[in-house]
Short mmCIF file of C-alpha atoms in Angstrom, two decimals:
data_model
loop_
_atom_site.label_atom_id
_atom_site.label_comp_id
_atom_site.label_asym_id
_atom_site.label_seq_id
_atom_site.Cartn_x
_atom_site.Cartn_y
_atom_site.Cartn_z
CA MET S 299 31.09 12.45 -58.39
CA ASN S 300 33.72 12.63 -55.88
CA PRO S 301 32.81 13.75 -52.46
CA THR S 302 35.93 15.24 -51.77
CA ASP S 303 35.55 17.46 -55.33
CA LEU S 304 32.71 19.27 -53.13
CA PRO S 305 34.17 22.71 -51.48
CA THR S 306 33.30 21.45 -47.89
CA ASP S 307 34.01 24.33 -46.31
CA LEU S 308 30.87 25.85 -47.36
CA PRO S 309 29.10 25.64 -43.55
CA HIS S 310 32.37 27.16 -42.59
CA GLU S 311 32.29 30.16 -44.92
CA VAL S 312 28.48 30.99 -44.16
CA ALA S 313 29.10 30.61 -40.56
CA ARG S 314 31.81 32.86 -40.62
CA ARG S 315 29.58 35.87 -42.66
CA THR S 316 26.45 35.05 -40.23
CA PRO S 317 25.25 37.59 -37.96
CA GLN S 318 24.32 36.60 -34.72
CA PRO S 319 21.00 38.50 -33.62
CA GLY S 320 20.61 39.10 -29.88
CA PHE S 321 18.81 36.65 -27.66
CA ASP S 322 16.37 39.02 -27.29
CA ALA S 323 15.13 38.02 -30.65
CA VAL S 324 14.61 33.98 -29.89
CA LEU S 325 12.82 34.93 -26.85
CA GLU S 326 10.29 37.45 -29.09
CA ARG S 327 10.07 34.40 -31.47
CA ALA S 328 9.28 31.85 -29.04
CA ASP S 329 6.62 34.35 -27.34
CA SER S 330 4.66 34.80 -30.63
CA GLY S 331 5.16 31.07 -31.41
CA ARG S 332 3.06 30.59 -28.06
CA ARG S 333 0.73 33.22 -28.64
CA ARG S 334 0.14 31.90 -32.17
CA ARG S 335 -0.70 28.50 -30.99
CA ARG S 336 -2.75 29.66 -28.27
CA THR S 337 -5.14 31.51 -30.95
CA SER S 338 -5.21 28.57 -32.99
CA ILE S 339 -6.33 26.27 -30.07
CA ALA S 340 -8.95 29.01 -29.32
CA SER S 341 -10.24 29.29 -32.92
CA GLY S 342 -10.08 25.01 -33.23
CA LEU S 343 -12.53 25.06 -30.03
CA ALA S 344 -14.81 27.87 -31.72
CA THR S 345 -15.14 25.80 -34.37
CA ALA S 346 -15.85 22.80 -33.08
CA VAL S 347 -18.62 24.34 -31.02
CA VAL S 348 -20.05 25.72 -33.87
CA VAL S 349 -20.00 22.49 -35.89
CA ALA S 350 -21.46 20.82 -32.72
CA GLY S 351 -24.07 23.55 -32.25
CA VAL S 352 -25.30 23.19 -36.07
CA ALA S 353 -25.37 19.41 -35.77
CA ALA S 354 -27.15 19.36 -32.85
CA ILE S 355 -30.06 22.08 -34.31
CA ALA S 356 -30.05 19.83 -37.51
CA GLY S 357 -30.63 16.74 -35.62
CA ALA S 358 -33.44 18.38 -33.73
CA VAL S 359 -35.22 19.55 -36.94
CA VAL S 360 -34.89 16.11 -38.67
CA GLY S 361 -36.07 14.53 -35.53
CA MET U 299 9.19 26.71 -17.89
CA PRO U 300 11.98 26.42 -15.48
CA ARG U 301 14.40 29.49 -15.75
CA SER U 302 17.19 26.88 -16.22
CA ALA U 303 16.01 25.75 -19.58
CA VAL U 304 16.05 29.40 -21.19
CA ASP U 305 19.32 29.38 -19.66
CA ARG U 306 20.29 26.65 -21.40
CA VAL U 307 19.08 27.44 -24.72
CA HIS U 308 20.88 30.92 -24.48
CA GLU U 309 24.33 28.97 -23.87
CA VAL U 310 23.63 26.79 -26.93
CA TYR U 311 22.61 29.98 -28.85
CA ALA U 312 25.76 31.38 -27.80
CA THR U 313 27.96 28.53 -29.14
CA SER U 314 26.12 26.74 -32.14
CA TYR U 315 23.79 29.43 -34.08
CA ARG U 316 26.57 29.80 -36.48
CA ARG U 317 27.61 26.83 -37.02
CA LEU U 318 23.75 25.61 -37.16
CA VAL U 319 22.99 28.26 -39.83
CA GLY U 320 26.29 26.80 -41.86
CA GLN U 321 25.20 23.55 -41.68
CA LEU U 322 21.51 23.95 -42.76
CA THR U 323 22.63 26.37 -45.46
CA GLY U 324 23.16 23.07 -47.57
CA VAL U 325 20.04 21.89 -46.43
CA THR U 326 17.79 24.88 -47.56
CA GLY U 327 20.37 26.04 -50.67
CA ASP U 328 20.08 29.21 -49.06
CA PRO U 329 21.86 30.65 -45.82
CA VAL U 330 18.90 33.60 -45.53
CA GLU U 331 16.45 30.71 -45.23
CA ALA U 332 18.76 28.54 -43.07
CA GLU U 333 19.26 31.59 -40.79
CA ASP U 334 15.15 31.71 -40.27
CA ALA U 335 14.64 27.82 -39.66
CA VAL U 336 17.55 27.94 -36.78
CA MET U 337 16.22 31.06 -35.32
CA GLU U 338 12.76 29.06 -35.42
CA ALA U 339 14.36 25.87 -33.74
CA PHE U 340 15.82 27.57 -30.95
CA ALA U 341 12.40 29.42 -30.24
CA ARG U 342 10.65 26.02 -30.32
CA ALA U 343 13.60 24.97 -27.79
CA VAL U 344 12.73 27.67 -25.53
CA ASN U 345 9.07 26.73 -25.28
CA SER U 346 9.88 22.65 -25.59
CA GLY U 347 11.17 23.62 -21.82
CA ARG U 348 12.03 20.33 -20.32
CA THR U 349 12.02 18.46 -23.40
CA PHE U 350 15.13 20.15 -24.70
CA LEU U 351 16.91 20.28 -21.45
CA ALA U 352 16.25 16.22 -21.62
CA ALA U 353 18.13 16.36 -25.04
CA ASP U 354 21.66 14.28 -25.00
CA ASN U 355 22.86 16.60 -27.57
CA PRO U 356 21.24 20.03 -27.85
CA GLU U 357 22.84 20.71 -30.84
CA ALA U 358 21.46 17.51 -32.84
CA TRP U 359 17.98 18.42 -31.28
CA LEU U 360 18.24 21.74 -32.98
CA ARG U 361 19.49 20.71 -36.08
CA THR U 362 16.78 17.90 -36.26
CA VAL U 363 13.96 20.74 -35.37
CA ALA U 364 15.48 22.96 -38.14
CA VAL U 365 15.48 20.43 -40.88
CA ASN U 366 11.87 19.70 -40.26
CA VAL U 367 10.82 23.52 -40.18
CA THR U 368 12.94 23.34 -43.63
CA ARG U 369 11.35 20.27 -44.97
CA THR U 370 7.80 21.38 -43.93
CA ARG U 371 8.15 25.00 -45.28
CA TRP U 372 9.68 23.57 -48.81
CA ARG U 373 6.64 21.50 -49.17
CA ARG U 374 4.05 23.83 -48.32
CA ASN U 375 5.47 27.17 -49.32
CA ARG U 376 6.90 27.76 -52.79
CA PHE U 377 6.63 31.64 -52.27
CA PHE U 378 8.75 31.51 -49.44
CA ARG U 379 11.33 29.68 -51.52
CA ASP U 380 11.42 32.25 -54.46
CA VAL U 381 11.59 34.93 -52.08
CA SER U 382 14.44 33.42 -50.08
CA HIS U 383 16.38 32.93 -53.62
CA ARG U 384 15.89 36.68 -54.26
CA LEU U 385 17.49 37.28 -51.11
CA VAL U 386 20.56 34.82 -51.49
CA ALA U 387 22.52 37.62 -52.87
CA GLU U 388 22.43 39.98 -50.24
CA GLU U 389 24.72 41.16 -47.67
CA PRO U 390 26.68 39.57 -45.97
CA TYR U 391 26.35 36.37 -48.03
CA ALA U 392 27.14 38.16 -51.33
CA ASP U 393 30.87 37.74 -51.15
CA LEU U 394 30.85 34.05 -50.89
CA PRO U 395 33.25 32.27 -53.53
CA ASP U 396 31.75 31.46 -56.62
CA ASP U 397 32.13 27.73 -56.33
CA ARG U 398 30.29 27.84 -53.45
CA VAL U 399 27.64 29.70 -54.74
CA ALA U 400 27.40 27.78 -57.80
CA LEU U 401 27.14 24.33 -55.47
CA LEU U 402 24.09 26.40 -53.45
CA ALA U 403 22.53 26.99 -56.90
CA ALA U 404 22.95 23.10 -57.69
CA LEU U 405 21.78 21.97 -54.05
CA ARG U 406 18.38 23.67 -54.81
CA LEU U 407 17.82 21.95 -57.87
CA LEU U 408 17.85 18.70 -56.26
CA PRO U 409 14.98 16.90 -54.67
CA ALA U 410 14.78 17.67 -51.00
CA PRO U 411 15.51 14.23 -49.51
CA GLN U 412 18.86 14.03 -51.51
CA ARG U 413 19.86 17.76 -50.96
CA GLU U 414 19.14 17.18 -47.10
CA ALA U 415 21.38 14.09 -47.27
CA ILE U 416 24.13 15.46 -49.17
CA ALA U 417 24.11 18.68 -47.32
CA LEU U 418 24.43 16.93 -43.79
CA HIS U 419 26.48 14.11 -44.66
CA HIS U 420 29.17 15.39 -47.09
CA LEU U 421 29.04 19.64 -45.86
CA ALA U 422 27.95 19.15 -42.36
CA ASP U 423 30.14 15.91 -41.70
CA LEU U 424 27.66 14.12 -39.84
CA PRO U 425 28.14 10.22 -39.92
CA VAL U 426 25.11 8.45 -42.30
CA HIS U 427 23.48 7.32 -39.05
CA GLU U 428 23.10 10.79 -37.61
CA VAL U 429 21.98 12.36 -41.13
CA ALA U 430 19.07 9.06 -40.87
CA GLU U 431 18.29 10.36 -37.47
CA ALA U 432 18.03 14.39 -38.53
CA GLY U 433 15.80 13.39 -41.26
CA GLY U 434 13.69 10.51 -39.56
CA ALA U 435 14.76 7.99 -42.41
CA PRO U 436 16.31 4.57 -42.44
CA VAL U 437 20.34 4.34 -43.06
CA GLY U 438 19.90 2.23 -46.08
CA THR U 439 17.20 4.89 -47.45
CA VAL U 440 20.13 7.69 -46.46
CA LYS U 441 22.82 5.94 -48.39
CA ALA U 442 20.68 5.41 -51.60
CA ARG U 443 19.89 9.45 -51.39
CA LEU U 444 23.53 10.06 -50.93
CA ALA U 445 24.32 7.80 -53.85
CA ARG U 446 21.56 9.21 -56.16
CA GLY U 447 22.34 12.69 -54.89
CA ARG U 448 26.04 12.64 -55.77
CA ALA U 449 25.25 11.75 -59.61
CA ALA U 450 22.78 14.47 -59.94
CA LEU U 451 25.36 16.83 -58.16
CA ALA U 452 28.10 15.82 -60.51
CA GLU U 453 25.82 16.28 -63.24
CA LEU U 454 24.23 19.55 -62.22
CA LEU U 455 27.94 20.95 -61.58
CA SER U 456 29.15 20.42 -64.73
CA GLU U 457 25.97 21.95 -66.48
CA LEU U 458 26.40 24.97 -64.55
CA ASP U 459 30.11 24.96 -65.08
CA THR U 460 29.46 24.94 -69.02
CA ASP U 461 27.03 27.50 -68.77
CA GLU U 462 29.46 29.43 -67.06
CA SER U 463 32.06 28.63 -69.73
CA THR U 464 29.87 29.57 -72.61
CA GLU U 465 28.81 33.19 -71.09
CA ARG U 466 32.52 33.78 -70.31
CA SER U 467 33.68 32.70 -73.83
CA PRO U 468 33.88 35.88 -76.64
CA ARG U 469 31.65 35.68 -79.45
#
């Protein structure tokens, strides 16, 4: 296929039609991303504590 | 994060958002999905602070992040893909010319690495080395993907064209 056969103005056609949300939408999304990351770190830490606790108890019982 | 980083993101958002959505549309095969990936890239730029400030080419930084977001979603989330295909005919893109819609349909049928290479090189006009940087692949690999992608795309476009002609012809 010859690349010149492609309608290469597709990106411009799309860009021309794309609505641009206000910058607040970016800030809100960034904020929710930060919160999501904090939550997954906290839940990862909690899981690690539980696993370590169970391992310690199991070790004590076996020992 | 320093206030100036948010200002910088804001500045780039004003000038590059639409262009990036246009470029990513080829990569996703869907403008609505492209909007979402680009928005996510800007949100990550806000959270990255100094990393974004240090980028030599902020638009290229955002494009790479958006391509990575797209790639991760494509791999992990079939549901998202199905939803986005239903949205493609919605406003404001419903009046895209038929040949562009056919191209998007054909691009969606390509394997993701080929689609990414074709979209960034032939549609977004990036040189091969920048496509390689955005995709985290060696230049030789990108060239091979372009060659295979062009062949596959030619076949798909001619199939779609044949299907359309068959539908249009009187019985």
